[in-house]
Short mmCIF file of C-alpha atoms in Angstrom, two decimals:
data_model
loop_
_atom_site.label_atom_id
_atom_site.label_comp_id
_atom_site.label_asym_id
_atom_site.label_seq_id
_atom_site.Cartn_x
_atom_site.Cartn_y
_atom_site.Cartn_z
CA MET A 1 17.97 12.03 -22.96
CA PRO A 2 14.94 9.18 -23.13
CA ARG A 3 11.90 10.40 -21.44
CA ILE A 4 10.18 7.97 -19.21
CA LEU A 5 6.65 8.23 -18.26
CA ILE A 6 5.37 6.32 -15.35
CA VAL A 7 1.64 6.64 -15.10
CA GLY A 8 0.80 5.60 -11.41
CA GLY A 9 2.54 5.95 -8.02
CA GLY A 10 1.37 2.36 -6.45
CA TYR A 11 3.61 -0.33 -5.55
CA ALA A 12 4.97 -1.23 -9.00
CA GLY A 13 5.19 2.45 -10.16
CA PHE A 14 6.87 3.74 -7.05
CA TYR A 15 9.30 0.85 -7.05
CA THR A 16 9.74 1.44 -10.94
CA ALA A 17 10.90 4.93 -10.16
CA TRP A 18 12.54 4.23 -6.79
CA LYS A 19 14.75 1.83 -8.35
CA LEU A 20 15.08 3.71 -11.70
CA GLU A 21 16.81 6.12 -9.49
CA LYS A 22 19.42 3.80 -8.22
CA GLN A 23 19.91 1.91 -11.80
CA LEU A 24 19.99 4.96 -13.98
CA ARG A 25 23.16 6.83 -14.13
CA ARG A 26 23.04 10.98 -14.00
CA GLY A 27 21.86 12.15 -17.46
CA GLU A 28 20.93 8.82 -18.88
CA ALA A 29 17.06 9.25 -18.96
CA GLU A 30 14.30 11.75 -17.48
CA VAL A 31 11.81 9.91 -15.21
CA THR A 32 8.28 11.34 -14.70
CA ILE A 33 5.39 9.84 -12.27
CA VAL A 34 2.05 10.80 -12.72
CA ASP A 35 -0.20 10.27 -10.09
CA PRO A 36 -3.26 12.65 -8.60
CA LEU A 37 -2.26 11.49 -5.16
CA PRO A 38 1.40 12.22 -3.78
CA TYR A 39 2.04 9.19 -1.81
CA MET A 40 1.90 5.55 -2.00
CA THR A 41 -0.51 3.87 -0.04
CA TYR A 42 0.82 0.18 1.32
CA GLN A 43 -2.67 -1.50 1.05
CA PRO A 44 -1.67 -4.77 3.42
CA PHE A 45 -1.82 -2.23 6.39
CA LEU A 46 -5.52 -0.81 5.61
CA PRO A 47 -7.22 -3.15 7.75
CA GLU A 48 -4.83 -2.42 10.86
CA VAL A 49 -5.39 1.27 10.02
CA ALA A 50 -9.04 0.84 9.86
CA ALA A 51 -8.64 -0.97 13.51
CA GLY A 52 -6.71 1.70 15.03
CA SER A 53 -3.19 -0.25 15.25
CA ILE A 54 -1.49 1.92 12.60
CA GLU A 55 -1.06 5.84 12.10
CA PRO A 56 -2.76 6.53 8.81
CA ARG A 57 0.07 8.32 7.87
CA HIS A 58 2.76 5.94 8.55
CA ALA A 59 0.90 3.46 6.13
CA VAL A 60 1.60 5.66 3.13
CA VAL A 61 5.23 6.85 1.61
CA ALA A 62 5.56 10.17 0.49
CA LEU A 63 6.67 10.26 -3.37
CA ARG A 64 8.29 13.67 -3.34
CA ARG A 65 10.22 12.90 -0.23
CA HIS A 66 11.91 9.41 -1.55
CA LEU A 67 12.00 10.35 -5.49
CA ARG A 68 14.63 12.65 -5.39
CA ARG A 69 15.54 12.64 -9.06
CA THR A 70 11.78 11.81 -10.56
CA THR A 71 9.30 14.72 -11.25
CA VAL A 72 6.21 13.90 -9.67
CA ILE A 73 3.20 15.20 -11.30
CA ALA A 74 -0.15 15.41 -9.10
CA ALA A 75 -2.44 14.60 -12.24
CA LYS A 76 -4.37 11.86 -13.91
CA VAL A 77 -3.45 10.32 -17.23
CA THR A 78 -6.75 10.31 -19.24
CA GLY A 79 -5.39 8.96 -22.83
CA ILE A 80 -2.45 7.46 -24.19
CA ASP A 81 -1.65 7.75 -27.81
CA HIS A 82 1.02 5.28 -27.74
CA ALA A 83 0.99 5.30 -31.65
CA HIS A 84 2.46 9.06 -31.49
CA LYS A 85 3.94 8.33 -28.01
CA VAL A 86 1.87 11.28 -26.42
CA ALA A 87 -0.07 11.09 -23.32
CA THR A 88 -2.87 13.18 -21.99
CA ILE A 89 -2.38 14.52 -18.52
CA THR A 90 -5.38 16.13 -16.73
CA PRO A 91 -3.87 18.03 -13.57
CA ILE A 92 -5.58 18.28 -10.23
CA ALA A 93 -5.65 22.06 -11.14
CA GLY A 94 -5.39 23.69 -14.45
CA GLU A 95 -5.62 22.55 -18.19
CA PRO A 96 -4.91 19.36 -19.44
CA TRP A 97 -1.71 19.03 -21.83
CA GLN A 98 -0.11 16.53 -24.23
CA GLN A 99 3.14 14.93 -23.20
CA GLU A 100 5.49 13.18 -25.06
CA TYR A 101 7.53 10.27 -24.03
CA ASP A 102 9.66 7.84 -25.07
CA GLN A 103 9.00 5.06 -22.64
CA ILE A 104 5.74 4.64 -20.96
CA VAL A 105 5.29 2.34 -17.94
CA VAL A 106 1.49 1.65 -17.07
CA THR A 107 1.01 1.08 -13.19
CA ALA A 108 -2.09 2.65 -12.68
CA GLY A 109 -3.28 -0.04 -10.43
CA ALA A 110 -7.08 -1.55 -9.86
CA VAL A 111 -10.03 -0.04 -8.32
CA SER A 112 -13.16 -2.02 -6.28
CA ARG A 113 -14.99 -3.91 -8.69
CA THR A 114 -18.71 -3.78 -7.88
CA PHE A 115 -22.11 -4.87 -9.22
CA PRO A 116 -25.33 -3.23 -10.12
CA ILE A 117 -26.81 -4.06 -6.58
CA PRO A 118 -29.21 -1.46 -5.59
CA GLY A 119 -27.67 1.00 -2.85
CA ILE A 120 -24.25 -0.11 -3.10
CA ALA A 121 -23.13 2.53 -4.91
CA GLU A 122 -24.58 4.84 -2.32
CA ASN A 123 -24.10 3.35 0.62
CA ALA A 124 -21.31 1.09 0.67
CA ILE A 125 -17.31 1.66 1.12
CA GLY A 126 -14.53 0.11 -0.16
CA LEU A 127 -10.97 -0.50 1.41
CA LYS A 128 -8.50 0.25 -1.47
CA THR A 129 -7.37 3.56 -0.12
CA ILE A 130 -5.83 5.14 3.01
CA GLU A 131 -9.03 7.56 3.07
CA GLU A 132 -11.61 4.77 2.89
CA ALA A 133 -9.54 3.17 5.99
CA VAL A 134 -9.81 6.24 8.04
CA ALA A 135 -13.54 6.77 7.23
CA VAL A 136 -14.42 3.09 8.24
CA ARG A 137 -12.46 3.51 11.78
CA ASP A 138 -14.16 6.78 12.46
CA LEU A 139 -17.65 5.74 11.59
CA LEU A 140 -17.26 2.82 13.49
CA LEU A 141 -16.35 5.24 16.69
CA SER A 142 -19.14 7.45 15.98
CA ASN A 143 -21.33 4.51 15.91
CA PHE A 144 -20.45 3.59 19.28
CA ASP A 145 -20.54 7.14 20.79
CA LYS A 146 -24.18 7.47 19.43
CA ALA A 147 -25.16 4.02 20.63
CA ALA A 148 -23.92 4.79 23.94
CA VAL A 149 -26.58 7.23 24.60
CA LEU A 150 -29.32 5.56 23.33
CA PRO A 151 -31.85 2.94 24.92
CA PRO A 152 -31.02 -0.61 24.19
CA GLY A 153 -33.03 -1.64 21.42
CA PRO A 154 -32.88 -2.13 17.40
CA ALA A 155 -31.57 1.19 16.76
CA ARG A 156 -28.79 0.82 19.22
CA GLU A 157 -27.67 -2.49 17.81
CA ARG A 158 -28.09 -1.00 14.13
CA LEU A 159 -25.13 1.31 15.02
CA LEU A 160 -23.25 -1.50 16.45
CA THR A 161 -23.38 -3.83 13.41
CA VAL A 162 -20.90 -4.26 10.61
CA VAL A 163 -21.43 -6.09 7.37
CA VAL A 164 -18.31 -6.88 5.20
CA VAL A 165 -18.74 -7.88 1.57
CA GLY A 166 -16.03 -10.52 0.36
CA GLY A 167 -14.18 -13.59 1.79
CA GLY A 168 -10.96 -13.06 0.24
CA PHE A 169 -7.56 -12.08 2.27
CA ALA A 170 -8.78 -8.31 2.11
CA GLY A 171 -12.03 -9.04 3.25
CA ILE A 172 -11.26 -11.39 5.95
CA GLU A 173 -8.20 -9.16 7.51
CA ALA A 174 -10.58 -6.30 7.27
CA PHE A 175 -13.40 -8.17 9.21
CA ALA A 176 -11.24 -9.90 11.84
CA GLU A 177 -9.43 -6.44 12.48
CA LEU A 178 -12.74 -4.74 13.08
CA ARG A 179 -14.01 -7.24 15.22
CA SER A 180 -11.43 -7.14 17.45
CA PHE A 181 -11.30 -3.38 17.37
CA ALA A 182 -14.96 -3.35 18.49
CA SER A 183 -14.53 -6.13 21.07
CA SER A 184 -11.70 -3.79 22.53
CA LEU A 185 -13.82 -0.54 22.37
CA LEU A 186 -16.34 -2.39 24.83
CA LYS A 187 -14.25 -1.67 27.86
CA ARG A 188 -14.52 2.05 27.09
CA TYR A 189 -18.16 2.03 27.06
CA PRO A 190 -19.51 0.38 29.84
CA GLN A 191 -23.53 1.13 28.72
CA LEU A 192 -23.17 -1.54 25.52
CA SER A 193 -22.48 -5.23 25.87
CA PHE A 194 -20.87 -7.65 23.66
CA ASP A 195 -23.89 -9.43 22.47
CA GLU A 196 -25.47 -5.84 21.25
CA THR A 197 -22.41 -5.96 18.42
CA HIS A 198 -22.98 -7.77 15.39
CA PHE A 199 -20.44 -8.46 12.57
CA HIS A 200 -21.57 -10.34 9.33
CA LEU A 201 -19.30 -11.21 6.49
CA ILE A 202 -20.97 -12.11 3.16
CA GLU A 203 -19.35 -14.72 0.45
CA ALA A 204 -20.80 -15.81 -2.36
CA MET A 205 -18.82 -18.81 -2.94
CA GLY A 206 -18.85 -22.18 -0.39
CA ARG A 207 -15.27 -20.98 1.23
CA ILE A 208 -13.23 -18.41 2.40
CA MET A 209 -9.58 -17.37 1.89
CA PRO A 210 -9.05 -19.47 -1.68
CA GLU A 211 -5.41 -18.43 -1.00
CA VAL A 212 -4.95 -20.88 1.83
CA SER A 213 -5.85 -24.58 2.39
CA LEU A 214 -9.59 -25.64 2.78
CA LYS A 215 -8.50 -27.19 6.35
CA THR A 216 -6.77 -23.86 7.35
CA SER A 217 -9.55 -21.61 5.96
CA GLU A 218 -12.07 -23.78 8.21
CA TRP A 219 -9.94 -23.05 10.93
CA VAL A 220 -10.07 -19.36 10.64
CA LEU A 221 -14.07 -19.81 9.97
CA LYS A 222 -14.14 -21.47 13.76
CA ASP A 223 -11.99 -18.80 14.83
CA LEU A 224 -14.24 -16.16 13.99
CA ALA A 225 -17.05 -17.83 15.27
CA LYS A 226 -15.56 -18.06 18.56
CA ARG A 227 -15.25 -13.95 18.53
CA GLY A 228 -19.15 -13.77 17.99
CA ALA A 229 -18.44 -12.96 14.29
CA TYR A 230 -21.17 -14.73 11.47
CA VAL A 231 -19.60 -15.79 8.20
CA HIS A 232 -22.56 -16.45 5.23
CA LEU A 233 -21.31 -18.75 2.72
CA ASP A 234 -23.17 -19.20 -0.51
CA THR A 235 -24.71 -16.03 -0.27
CA GLN A 236 -25.17 -12.92 -1.88
CA VAL A 237 -25.81 -9.42 -1.23
CA THR A 238 -28.98 -8.39 -3.22
CA GLY A 239 -29.76 -4.99 -1.70
CA ALA A 240 -28.69 -1.95 0.74
CA VAL A 241 -31.22 0.37 0.49
CA GLY A 242 -32.80 2.29 3.55
CA GLY A 243 -30.39 1.09 5.87
CA ASN A 244 -30.71 -2.49 5.40
CA VAL A 245 -28.43 -5.13 3.75
CA GLU A 246 -30.49 -7.67 1.88
CA LEU A 247 -29.29 -11.26 1.26
CA SER A 248 -29.94 -13.82 -1.46
CA SER A 249 -30.97 -16.22 1.92
CA GLY A 250 -33.89 -14.06 2.53
CA GLU A 251 -32.04 -12.64 5.48
CA THR A 252 -32.16 -8.65 6.21
CA ILE A 253 -29.27 -6.85 8.34
CA PRO A 254 -29.83 -3.67 9.58
CA THR A 255 -26.56 -1.64 9.38
CA ASP A 256 -25.28 1.70 8.11
CA ILE A 257 -21.48 0.00 7.99
CA ILE A 258 -21.25 -1.68 4.74
CA VAL A 259 -17.36 -2.17 3.96
CA TRP A 260 -17.02 -3.70 -0.03
CA THR A 261 -13.88 -5.90 -0.41
CA ALA A 262 -15.58 -8.25 -3.13
CA GLY A 263 -12.58 -7.93 -5.64
CA VAL A 264 -10.77 -5.36 -7.85
CA MET A 265 -10.63 -4.28 -11.61
CA ALA A 266 -7.79 -2.66 -13.65
CA ASN A 267 -8.19 0.91 -13.35
CA PRO A 268 -10.53 1.66 -16.19
CA THR A 269 -9.62 5.34 -16.64
CA VAL A 270 -6.08 4.65 -18.18
CA VAL A 271 -7.18 1.40 -19.45
CA ARG A 272 -10.01 2.67 -21.78
CA GLY A 273 -8.14 5.72 -22.50
CA GLY A 274 -5.60 4.57 -24.54
CA ASP A 275 -4.72 2.50 -27.45
CA LEU A 276 -2.80 -0.27 -25.77
CA PRO A 277 -3.68 -4.05 -26.01
CA VAL A 278 -6.16 -4.77 -23.67
CA GLU A 279 -7.53 -8.68 -22.87
CA GLU A 280 -11.06 -9.81 -22.10
CA ARG A 281 -10.98 -9.18 -18.28
CA GLY A 282 -9.99 -5.64 -19.23
CA ARG A 283 -6.19 -5.43 -18.10
CA ILE A 284 -3.12 -4.56 -20.41
CA ARG A 285 -1.94 -7.52 -22.33
CA THR A 286 1.60 -7.81 -20.95
CA ARG A 287 4.71 -9.92 -21.69
CA PRO A 288 6.88 -12.09 -19.16
CA ASP A 289 9.47 -9.43 -19.90
CA LEU A 290 6.48 -6.64 -18.77
CA ARG A 291 6.69 -5.21 -22.27
CA VAL A 292 3.26 -4.48 -23.34
CA GLY A 293 2.35 -7.18 -26.09
CA THR A 294 1.70 -10.73 -26.33
CA ALA A 295 4.48 -13.88 -27.16
CA GLU A 296 4.04 -12.80 -31.19
CA GLU A 297 4.17 -9.36 -30.88
CA ILE A 298 5.90 -6.65 -28.67
CA VAL A 299 4.65 -2.85 -28.57
CA HIS A 300 7.71 -1.64 -28.04
CA GLY A 301 8.16 1.41 -25.78
CA ALA A 302 5.32 0.32 -23.62
CA TRP A 303 5.64 -1.54 -20.28
CA ALA A 304 3.04 -2.50 -17.58
CA ALA A 305 3.25 -3.84 -14.26
CA GLY A 306 0.95 -4.51 -11.25
CA ASP A 307 -3.01 -4.91 -11.15
CA VAL A 308 -3.64 -3.36 -14.29
CA SER A 309 -2.08 -5.44 -16.31
CA ALA A 310 -2.04 -9.31 -17.20
CA VAL A 311 1.20 -10.98 -16.61
CA PRO A 312 1.50 -14.45 -17.39
CA ASP A 313 2.52 -16.73 -14.46
CA LEU A 314 5.38 -18.68 -15.59
CA THR A 315 4.98 -21.07 -12.29
CA GLY A 316 1.94 -22.13 -13.30
CA GLY A 317 0.33 -20.85 -10.22
CA GLY A 318 -1.84 -18.04 -11.11
CA VAL A 319 -5.50 -17.78 -11.73
CA GLY A 320 -6.21 -18.50 -15.56
CA GLY A 321 -2.22 -18.48 -16.12
CA TYR A 322 -1.96 -14.85 -14.66
CA CYS A 323 0.08 -13.37 -11.97
CA VAL A 324 -3.05 -12.51 -9.45
CA PRO A 325 -3.50 -9.15 -8.43
CA ASN A 326 -1.56 -8.65 -5.21
CA ALA A 327 1.12 -6.63 -3.61
CA GLN A 328 3.79 -9.58 -3.81
CA HIS A 329 3.77 -9.54 -7.53
CA ALA A 330 3.61 -5.45 -8.11
CA VAL A 331 6.45 -4.67 -5.86
CA ARG A 332 8.57 -7.51 -7.59
CA GLN A 333 7.32 -6.43 -10.76
CA GLY A 334 8.23 -2.81 -10.45
CA LYS A 335 11.96 -4.09 -9.06
CA LEU A 336 12.54 -6.00 -12.32
CA LEU A 337 10.49 -3.14 -14.60
CA ALA A 338 13.58 -0.85 -13.22
CA LYS A 339 16.20 -3.61 -14.43
CA ASN A 340 14.29 -4.69 -17.78
CA ILE A 341 14.13 -0.41 -18.57
CA THR A 342 17.52 0.30 -18.13
CA ALA A 343 18.65 -3.11 -20.07
CA VAL A 344 16.66 -1.79 -23.06
CA LEU A 345 18.09 1.38 -22.95
CA ARG A 346 21.81 0.30 -22.88
CA GLY A 347 20.82 -2.27 -25.70
CA GLU A 348 20.48 -5.24 -23.47
CA GLU A 349 17.70 -7.96 -23.57
CA PRO A 350 15.32 -7.68 -20.50
CA LYS A 351 14.62 -10.57 -18.11
CA GLU A 352 11.36 -12.32 -17.89
CA TYR A 353 9.11 -12.11 -14.83
CA PHE A 354 9.15 -15.05 -12.49
CA HIS A 355 7.87 -15.54 -8.68
CA LYS A 356 6.86 -18.40 -6.96
CA ASN A 357 4.70 -17.72 -4.01
CA LEU A 358 6.12 -19.19 -1.13
CA GLY A 359 3.06 -18.82 1.19
CA ALA A 360 0.28 -16.54 2.30
CA VAL A 361 -0.10 -14.85 5.67
CA ALA A 362 -3.15 -13.02 7.30
CA GLY A 363 -3.63 -10.77 10.00
CA LEU A 364 -7.01 -11.88 12.23
CA GLY A 365 -6.93 -9.25 14.86
CA LEU A 366 -4.34 -8.27 17.91
CA TYR A 367 -2.02 -11.26 18.53
CA ASN A 368 -3.91 -13.65 16.17
CA GLY A 369 -3.24 -14.66 12.68
CA VAL A 370 -2.74 -17.37 9.96
CA PHE A 371 0.20 -18.46 7.86
CA GLN A 372 0.23 -20.83 5.19
CA SER A 373 3.11 -22.39 2.93
CA GLY A 374 2.70 -25.37 1.11
CA LYS A 375 1.04 -27.67 3.60
CA ILE A 376 2.58 -26.14 6.64
CA ALA A 377 -0.03 -24.31 8.39
CA ILE A 378 0.90 -21.69 11.46
CA LYS A 379 -2.24 -20.21 13.33
CA GLY A 380 -2.38 -17.85 16.60
CA PHE A 381 0.09 -15.99 17.71
CA LEU A 382 3.27 -16.93 15.90
CA ALA A 383 1.14 -16.59 12.64
CA TRP A 384 0.71 -12.98 14.01
CA ILE A 385 4.40 -12.36 14.60
CA ALA A 386 5.27 -13.52 11.13
CA HIS A 387 2.47 -11.23 9.66
CA ARG A 388 3.67 -8.19 11.31
CA GLY A 389 7.22 -9.17 10.56
CA TYR A 390 6.66 -9.81 6.83
CA HIS A 391 4.72 -6.32 6.11
CA GLY A 392 7.33 -4.66 8.58
CA LEU A 393 9.92 -5.56 6.66
CA ALA A 394 8.10 -5.12 3.33
CA MET A 395 7.12 -1.76 3.82
CA PRO A 396 9.43 0.45 1.47
CA THR A 397 12.04 2.77 2.93
CA TRP A 398 13.77 2.72 6.40
CA GLU A 399 12.07 5.91 7.29
CA ARG A 400 8.22 4.44 6.74
CA LYS A 401 9.19 1.07 8.65
CA TRP A 402 10.70 2.64 11.86
CA ARG A 403 7.60 4.79 11.85
CA VAL A 404 5.06 1.69 11.80
CA LEU A 405 7.61 -0.46 14.19
CA TRP A 406 7.83 2.47 16.47
CA GLY A 407 3.87 2.77 16.09
CA TRP A 408 3.35 -0.74 17.18
CA TRP A 409 5.83 -0.48 20.16
CA ASN A 410 3.83 2.29 21.57
CA ASN A 411 0.62 0.38 21.00
CA LEU A 412 2.03 -2.45 22.72
CA TRP A 413 2.43 -0.23 26.36
CA LEU A 414 -0.25 2.34 25.61
CA GLY A 415 -2.89 0.43 23.71
CA ARG A 416 -4.88 1.29 20.40
CA ASP A 417 -5.61 5.13 20.04
CA ILE A 418 -9.48 5.45 19.69
CA VAL A 419 -9.27 9.18 19.13
CA ASN A 420 -12.28 9.84 16.91
CA LEU A 421 -11.86 12.41 14.15
CA GLU A 422 -15.03 12.13 11.88
CA ALA A 423 -15.07 15.58 12.25
CA VAL A 424 -12.49 16.35 10.03
CA GLN A 425 -14.81 15.53 6.98
CA THR A 426 -16.37 18.60 7.73
CA PRO A 427 -13.65 20.90 9.05
CA ARG A 428 -15.37 24.25 8.62
CA ARG A 429 -18.94 23.33 10.39
CA VAL A 430 -17.67 24.74 14.00
CA PHE A 431 -16.20 28.20 12.17
CA GLU A 432 -19.43 28.29 10.29
CA GLU A 433 -21.73 27.83 13.10
CA PHE A 434 -20.11 30.76 15.34
CA ALA A 435 -18.57 32.93 12.49
CA ALA A 436 -20.01 36.19 12.95
CA ARG A 437 -21.98 37.69 9.86
CA PRO A 438 -22.54 41.26 8.55
CA ARG A 439 -26.13 42.37 9.42
CA PRO A 440 -29.00 42.19 6.29
CA ALA A 441 -28.89 45.78 4.68
CA GLN A 442 -31.93 47.95 6.00
CA ALA A 443 -34.46 48.91 3.65
CA PRO A 444 -34.76 52.63 3.02
CA ALA A 445 -37.76 54.06 5.27
CA VAL A 446 -40.61 55.66 2.59
CA GLU A 447 -42.32 58.72 3.87
CA GLU A 448 -46.05 58.74 3.76
CA LYS A 449 -47.68 60.94 1.54
CA LYS A 450 -50.23 63.25 3.15
CA PRO A 451 -53.30 63.50 1.03
CA ALA A 452 -53.51 67.25 -0.66
CA ALA A 453 -56.40 69.45 0.57
CA LYS A 454 -58.82 69.78 -1.61
CA SER A 455 -59.45 73.54 -3.33
CA ALA A 456 -62.80 74.77 -2.91
CA ALA A 457 -63.25 74.72 -6.80
CA SER A 458 -63.10 70.49 -6.64
CA GLU A 459 -65.06 70.31 -3.43
CA LYS A 460 -67.70 72.39 -5.21
CA VAL A 461 -67.55 70.15 -8.10
CA ALA A 462 -67.76 66.75 -6.16
CA ALA A 463 -70.75 68.07 -4.30
CA GLN A 464 -72.34 69.08 -7.40
CA GLY A 465 -71.77 65.30 -8.60
#
């Protein structure tokens, strides 16, 4: 039976496995998916998770629950020797092993792309994982608690300052959602004022959101300004040391919340650890039919999709001629991958990937959003409805859709959940603080030796001396 190994359980990997279970007949192939995490994260929901609008567990899809005929391995693929069709599997517990395969599907996704700026690696946080979104939310809530007991002044305002780096869709959505969240928190903290909260977005280019028209992006800038948010264009971060973000403009912003959303890069662990061809930007060279290779040469038995791959954009709308790394492409490529792999196993020809982007939609906080399709732009409440409607339907599996929709419905009447669970990062702290410990062992008592009585003879000798 042919063995299909899927590397990565993100959008493309999950959808490939999910659809293969529907496409393949029983016994037609053996499918294995390898990922260190037991779930797929729906990343468009991360800004809403960070803002308390979506329960974190509802923004992820459990692999073992929905992949019933696929073997799920909690591990990393740290090496690919496609010449011998063997992958090195490094599990989260235990020793690595070699796994043979007949078809390999590389969908390892992307990680945050950073630059060697002093302090960023030590003090910033990305927004690519559910864990990061939860951490940002809890950190903001903790800072509000700390600020509420401090007197007005620089120390208090530093706690209430947030810096987001990167003005693409991910950055703007995170920035706007966090600004909206902070504004809604103020009614719970009467000690704090709106003027003490400061939100700064840093963008190296001269505009934000290149996915929409310039006119629409300018509307977003004006809308953010009305809500007390500052956007620094043509500006770069030069340092983030000692609780201060230093900018190329010479400004310094005191803060301890730095969210980095300035681009992504293909997962380097998988790309560098294999013998599959890689293009200049570090992505796996992929043909339009999602097989690894070029127009002239096919790497048989190897497939790639999603952010880790360089898939030609046949619509002509991609950056540099390739599909941009986003959820729309990853989901659709995963679905086509399942069809193409099934076709090849049955001796048929695979189809080429073609998807013309019909528009872009972004949430800008509760009841506010922006939608762009061609020259048509919708802003405000209707765009926010379109944003939630699109992503609510795009969330895979009905089980997960209902959880998200139910959460939104509850929030409509009950408001956002503002419970801060930052202490979950150190769950044993309270137990350790009050746990009884054995007393230190007592050293055995040492009896003092009494000086021996001097003999008469020795006393006589001493006297003579």
